[in-house]
PDB file of C-alpha atoms in Angstrom:
ATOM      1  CA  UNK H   1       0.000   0.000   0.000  1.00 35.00           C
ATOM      2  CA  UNK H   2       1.668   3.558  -1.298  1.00 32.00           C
ATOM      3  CA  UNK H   3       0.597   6.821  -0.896  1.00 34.00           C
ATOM      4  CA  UNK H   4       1.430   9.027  -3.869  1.00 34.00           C
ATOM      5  CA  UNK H   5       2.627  12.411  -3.468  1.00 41.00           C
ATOM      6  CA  UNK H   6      -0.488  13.948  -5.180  1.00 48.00           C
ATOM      7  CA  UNK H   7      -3.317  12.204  -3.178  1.00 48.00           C
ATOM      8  CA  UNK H   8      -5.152  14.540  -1.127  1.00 55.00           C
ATOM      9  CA  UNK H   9      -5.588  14.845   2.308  1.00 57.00           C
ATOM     10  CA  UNK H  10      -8.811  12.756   2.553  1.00 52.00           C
ATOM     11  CA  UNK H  11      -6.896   9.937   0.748  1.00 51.00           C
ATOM     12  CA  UNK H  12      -4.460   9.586   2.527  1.00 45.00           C
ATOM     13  CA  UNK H  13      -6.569   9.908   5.464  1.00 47.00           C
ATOM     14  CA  UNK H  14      -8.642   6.971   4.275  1.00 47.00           C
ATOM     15  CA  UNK H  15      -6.225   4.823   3.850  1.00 47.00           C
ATOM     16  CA  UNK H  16      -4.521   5.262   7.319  1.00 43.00           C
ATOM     17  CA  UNK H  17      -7.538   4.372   8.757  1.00 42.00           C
ATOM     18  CA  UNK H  18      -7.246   1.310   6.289  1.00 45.00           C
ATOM     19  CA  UNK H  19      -3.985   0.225   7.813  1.00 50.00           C
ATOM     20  CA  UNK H  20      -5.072   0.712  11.785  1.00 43.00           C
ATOM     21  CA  UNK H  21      -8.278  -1.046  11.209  1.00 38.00           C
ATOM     22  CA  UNK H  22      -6.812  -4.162   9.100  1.00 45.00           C
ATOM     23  CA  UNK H  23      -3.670  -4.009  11.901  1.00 41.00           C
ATOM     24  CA  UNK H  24      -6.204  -3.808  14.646  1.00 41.00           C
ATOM     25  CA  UNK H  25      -9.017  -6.437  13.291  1.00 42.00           C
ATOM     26  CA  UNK H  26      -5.293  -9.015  13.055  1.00 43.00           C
ATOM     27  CA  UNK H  27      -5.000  -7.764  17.084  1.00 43.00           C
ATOM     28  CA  UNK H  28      -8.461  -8.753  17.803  1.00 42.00           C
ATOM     29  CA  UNK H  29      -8.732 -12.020  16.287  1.00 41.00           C
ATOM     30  CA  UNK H  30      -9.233 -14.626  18.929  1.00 43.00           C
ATOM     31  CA  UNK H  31      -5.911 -17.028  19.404  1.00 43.00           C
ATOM     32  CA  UNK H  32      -7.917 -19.599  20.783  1.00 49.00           C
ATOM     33  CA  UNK H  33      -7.500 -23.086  18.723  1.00 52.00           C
ATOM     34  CA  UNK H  34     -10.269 -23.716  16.157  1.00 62.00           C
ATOM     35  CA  UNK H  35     -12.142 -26.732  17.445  1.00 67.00           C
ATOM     36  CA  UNK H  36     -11.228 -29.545  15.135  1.00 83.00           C
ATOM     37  CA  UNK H  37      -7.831 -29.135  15.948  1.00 91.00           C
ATOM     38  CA  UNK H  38      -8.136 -29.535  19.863  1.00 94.00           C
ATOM     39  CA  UNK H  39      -9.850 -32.439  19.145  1.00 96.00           C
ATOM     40  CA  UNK H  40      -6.971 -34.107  16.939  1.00 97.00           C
ATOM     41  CA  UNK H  41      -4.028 -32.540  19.573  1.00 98.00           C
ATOM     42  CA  UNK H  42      -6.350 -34.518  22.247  1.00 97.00           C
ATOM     43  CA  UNK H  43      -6.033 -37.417  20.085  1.00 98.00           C
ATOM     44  CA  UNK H  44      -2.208 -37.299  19.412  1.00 98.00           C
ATOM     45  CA  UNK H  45      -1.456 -37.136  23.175  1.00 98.00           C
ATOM     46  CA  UNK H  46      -3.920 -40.117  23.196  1.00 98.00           C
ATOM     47  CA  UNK H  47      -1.748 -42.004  21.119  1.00 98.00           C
ATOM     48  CA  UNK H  48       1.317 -40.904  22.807  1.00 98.00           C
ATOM     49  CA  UNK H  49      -0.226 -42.219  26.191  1.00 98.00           C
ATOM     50  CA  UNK H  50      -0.697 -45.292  24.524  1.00 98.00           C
ATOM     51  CA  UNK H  51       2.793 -45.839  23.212  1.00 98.00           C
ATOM     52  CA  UNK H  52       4.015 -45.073  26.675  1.00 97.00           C
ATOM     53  CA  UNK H  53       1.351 -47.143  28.450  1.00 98.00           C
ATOM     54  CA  UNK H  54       2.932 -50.091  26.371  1.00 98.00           C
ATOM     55  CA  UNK H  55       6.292 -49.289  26.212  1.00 97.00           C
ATOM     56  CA  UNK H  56       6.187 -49.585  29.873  1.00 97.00           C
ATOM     57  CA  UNK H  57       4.257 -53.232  29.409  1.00 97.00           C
ATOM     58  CA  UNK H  58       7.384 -53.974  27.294  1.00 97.00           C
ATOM     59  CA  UNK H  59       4.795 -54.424  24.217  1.00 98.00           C
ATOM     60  CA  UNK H  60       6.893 -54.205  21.175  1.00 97.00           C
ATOM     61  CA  UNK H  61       3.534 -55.619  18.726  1.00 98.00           C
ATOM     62  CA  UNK H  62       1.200 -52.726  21.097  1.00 98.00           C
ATOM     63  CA  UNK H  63       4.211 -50.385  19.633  1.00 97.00           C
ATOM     64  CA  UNK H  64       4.297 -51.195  16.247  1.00 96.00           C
ATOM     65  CA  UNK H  65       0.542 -50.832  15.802  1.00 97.00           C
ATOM     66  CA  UNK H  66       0.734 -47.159  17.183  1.00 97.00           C
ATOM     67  CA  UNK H  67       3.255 -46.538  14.267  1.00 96.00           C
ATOM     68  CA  UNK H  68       2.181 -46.076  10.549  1.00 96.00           C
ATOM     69  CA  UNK H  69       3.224 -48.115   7.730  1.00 94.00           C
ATOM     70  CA  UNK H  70       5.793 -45.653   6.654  1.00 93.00           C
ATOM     71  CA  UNK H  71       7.188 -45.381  10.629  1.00 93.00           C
ATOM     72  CA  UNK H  72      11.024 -44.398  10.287  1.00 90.00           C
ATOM     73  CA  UNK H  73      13.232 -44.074  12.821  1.00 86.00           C
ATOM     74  CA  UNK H  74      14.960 -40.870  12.518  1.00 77.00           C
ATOM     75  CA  UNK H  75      18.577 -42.401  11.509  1.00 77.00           C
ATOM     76  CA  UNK H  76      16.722 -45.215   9.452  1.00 77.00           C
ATOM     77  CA  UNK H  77      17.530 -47.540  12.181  1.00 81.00           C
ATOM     78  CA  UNK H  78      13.763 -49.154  12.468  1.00 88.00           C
ATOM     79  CA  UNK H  79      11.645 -48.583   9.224  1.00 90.00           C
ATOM     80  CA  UNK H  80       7.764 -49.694   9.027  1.00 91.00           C
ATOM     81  CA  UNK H  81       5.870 -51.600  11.524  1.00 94.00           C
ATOM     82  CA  UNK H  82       7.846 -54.732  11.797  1.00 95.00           C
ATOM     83  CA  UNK H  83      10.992 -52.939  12.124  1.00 94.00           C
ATOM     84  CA  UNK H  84       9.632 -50.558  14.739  1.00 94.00           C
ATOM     85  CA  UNK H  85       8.465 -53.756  16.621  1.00 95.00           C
ATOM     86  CA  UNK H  86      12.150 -55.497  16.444  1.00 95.00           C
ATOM     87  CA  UNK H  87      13.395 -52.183  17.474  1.00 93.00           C
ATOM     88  CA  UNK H  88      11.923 -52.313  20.360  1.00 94.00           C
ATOM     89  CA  UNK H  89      11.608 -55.811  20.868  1.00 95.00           C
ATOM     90  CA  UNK H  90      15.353 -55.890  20.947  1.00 93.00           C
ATOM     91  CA  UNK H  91      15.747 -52.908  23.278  1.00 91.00           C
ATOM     92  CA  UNK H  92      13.572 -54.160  25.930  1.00 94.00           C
ATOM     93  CA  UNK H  93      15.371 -57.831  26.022  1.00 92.00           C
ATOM     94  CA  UNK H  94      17.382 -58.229  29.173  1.00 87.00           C
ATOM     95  CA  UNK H  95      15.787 -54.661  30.218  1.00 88.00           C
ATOM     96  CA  UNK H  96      13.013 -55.705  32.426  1.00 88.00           C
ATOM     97  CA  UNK H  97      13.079 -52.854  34.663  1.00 90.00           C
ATOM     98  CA  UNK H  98      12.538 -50.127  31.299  1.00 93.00           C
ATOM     99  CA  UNK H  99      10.347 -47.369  31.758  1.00 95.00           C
ATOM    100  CA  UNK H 100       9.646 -44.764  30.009  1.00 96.00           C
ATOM    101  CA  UNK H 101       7.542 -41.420  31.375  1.00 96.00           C
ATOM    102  CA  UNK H 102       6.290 -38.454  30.184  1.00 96.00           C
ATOM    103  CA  UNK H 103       7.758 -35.071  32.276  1.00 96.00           C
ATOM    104  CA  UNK H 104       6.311 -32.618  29.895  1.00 95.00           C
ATOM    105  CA  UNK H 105       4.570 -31.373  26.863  1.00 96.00           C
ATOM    106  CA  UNK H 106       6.523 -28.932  24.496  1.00 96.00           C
ATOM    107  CA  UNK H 107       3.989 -28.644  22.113  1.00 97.00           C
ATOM    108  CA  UNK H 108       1.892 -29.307  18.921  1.00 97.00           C
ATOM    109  CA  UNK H 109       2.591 -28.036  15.213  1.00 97.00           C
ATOM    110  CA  UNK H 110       0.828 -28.644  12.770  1.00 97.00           C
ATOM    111  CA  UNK H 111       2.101 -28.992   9.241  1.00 96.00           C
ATOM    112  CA  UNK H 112      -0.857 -29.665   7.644  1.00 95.00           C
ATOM    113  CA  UNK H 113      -4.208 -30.592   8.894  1.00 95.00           C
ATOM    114  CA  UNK H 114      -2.830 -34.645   8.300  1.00 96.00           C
ATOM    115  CA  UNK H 115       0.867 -33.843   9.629  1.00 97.00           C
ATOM    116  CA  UNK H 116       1.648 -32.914  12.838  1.00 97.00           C
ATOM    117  CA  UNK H 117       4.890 -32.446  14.873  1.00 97.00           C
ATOM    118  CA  UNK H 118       4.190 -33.275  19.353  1.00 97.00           C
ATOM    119  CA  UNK H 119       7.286 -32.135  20.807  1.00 97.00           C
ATOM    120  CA  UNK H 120       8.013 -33.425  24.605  1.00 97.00           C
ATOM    121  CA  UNK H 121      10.248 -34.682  27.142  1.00 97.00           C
ATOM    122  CA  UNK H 122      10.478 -38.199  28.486  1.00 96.00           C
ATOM    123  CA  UNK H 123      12.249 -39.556  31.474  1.00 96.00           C
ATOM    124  CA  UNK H 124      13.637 -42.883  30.501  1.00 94.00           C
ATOM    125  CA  UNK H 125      14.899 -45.055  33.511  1.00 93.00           C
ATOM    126  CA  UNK H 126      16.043 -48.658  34.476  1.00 90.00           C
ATOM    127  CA  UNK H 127      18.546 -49.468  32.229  1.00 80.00           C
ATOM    128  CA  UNK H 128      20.242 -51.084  34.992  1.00 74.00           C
ATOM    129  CA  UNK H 129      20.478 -50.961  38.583  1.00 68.00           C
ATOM    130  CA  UNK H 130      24.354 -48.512  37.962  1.00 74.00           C
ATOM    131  CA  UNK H 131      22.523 -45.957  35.755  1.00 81.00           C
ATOM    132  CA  UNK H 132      20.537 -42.954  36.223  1.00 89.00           C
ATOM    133  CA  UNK H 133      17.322 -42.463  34.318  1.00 91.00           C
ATOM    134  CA  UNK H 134      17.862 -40.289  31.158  1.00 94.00           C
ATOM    135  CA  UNK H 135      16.051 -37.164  30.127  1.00 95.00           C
ATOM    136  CA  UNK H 136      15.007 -36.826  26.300  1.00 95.00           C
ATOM    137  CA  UNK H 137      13.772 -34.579  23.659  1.00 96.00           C
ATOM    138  CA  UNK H 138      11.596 -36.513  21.521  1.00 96.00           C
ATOM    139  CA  UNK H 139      10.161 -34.998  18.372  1.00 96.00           C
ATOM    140  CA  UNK H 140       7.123 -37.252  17.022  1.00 96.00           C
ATOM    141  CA  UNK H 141       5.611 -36.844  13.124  1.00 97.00           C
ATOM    142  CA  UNK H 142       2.238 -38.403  13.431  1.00 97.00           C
ATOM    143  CA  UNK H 143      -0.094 -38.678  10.485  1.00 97.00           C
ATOM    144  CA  UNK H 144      -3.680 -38.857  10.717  1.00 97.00           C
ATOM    145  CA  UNK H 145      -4.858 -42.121   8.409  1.00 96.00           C
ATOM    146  CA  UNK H 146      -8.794 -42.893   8.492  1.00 95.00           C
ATOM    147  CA  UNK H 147      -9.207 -40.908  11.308  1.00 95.00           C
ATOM    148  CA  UNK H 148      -6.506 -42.495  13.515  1.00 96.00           C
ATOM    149  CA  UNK H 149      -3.276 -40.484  14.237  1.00 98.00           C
ATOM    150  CA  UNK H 150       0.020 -43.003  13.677  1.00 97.00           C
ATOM    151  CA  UNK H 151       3.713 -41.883  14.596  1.00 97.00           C
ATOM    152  CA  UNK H 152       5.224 -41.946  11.384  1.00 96.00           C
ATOM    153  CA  UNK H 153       8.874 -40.746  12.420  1.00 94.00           C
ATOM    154  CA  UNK H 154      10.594 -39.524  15.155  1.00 91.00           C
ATOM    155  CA  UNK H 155      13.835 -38.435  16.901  1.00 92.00           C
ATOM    156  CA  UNK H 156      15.358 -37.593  20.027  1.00 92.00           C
ATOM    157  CA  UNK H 157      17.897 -36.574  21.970  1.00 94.00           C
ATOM    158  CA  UNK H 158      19.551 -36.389  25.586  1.00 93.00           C
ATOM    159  CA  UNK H 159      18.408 -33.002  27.067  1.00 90.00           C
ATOM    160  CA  UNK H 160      20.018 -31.402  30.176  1.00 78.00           C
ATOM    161  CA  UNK H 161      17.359 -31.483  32.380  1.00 63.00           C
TER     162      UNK H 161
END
């Protein structure tokens, strides 16, 4: 939006008023999450509660249900369903005392209304008796597939604290 040099006064005017009502009807607008989209964060902390419920049972198959056909861990270490249940299969043999817990909730993005990013924290302990439970950030990719959101992906990393 210009102003020339020859508009008049009542122009210019106009079109000031322009700018501070468009700048304060983008102030006014309500932040509050549109109502279909609660509903599917609700459901992808759902499904996060259920992967921990059965990592914690030790349920490798339970797992690799929650994941979607095209699951990938981050450094292409477990890819699809079966290899997500091997994965984890494999980590909790000889682990018995594994648990896994969620400390917090980073947040939700969504990349599109299908694609979605849940950021959080996890406290990961009893990897043995010597070792002290483990802090990570995980980053989860779910995709919503016939109405069921399915971790397609994710990655983490030791945090601080």
């Amino acid at each position: 939006l210009s102003i020339k040099p020859e508009a008049s006064e009542k122009e210019v005017l106009m079109k000031s008023f322009m700018i501070v009502l468009a700048c304060f009807s983008i102030l006014a607008t309500p932040s509050t999450v549109p109502a279909d989209e609660a509903e599917d964060e609700n459901a992808i902390r759902k499904a996060y509660e259920k992967f921990i419920d059965a990592f914690n049972k030790h349920d490798a198959k339970a797992i690799a249900q929650l994941q979607d056909q095209s699951f990938e861990y981050w450094e292409g270490s477990a890819k699809g369903r079966e290899g997500a249940e091997k994965a984890y299969a494999d980590r909790f043999a000889g682990q018995e005392g594994l648990k896994g817990k969620l400390v917090d909730e980073i947040g939700i993005v969504f990349i599109t209304s299908n694609v979605a990013l849940y950021k959080v924290r996890v406290e990961i302990s009893g990897r043995g008796a010597e070792l002290p439970p483990v802090k990570y950030l995980v980053g989860n990719v779910y995709v919503k597939r016939d109405g069921q959101w399915l971790r397609a992906a994710y990655f983490d990393t030791v945090s601080e604290n």
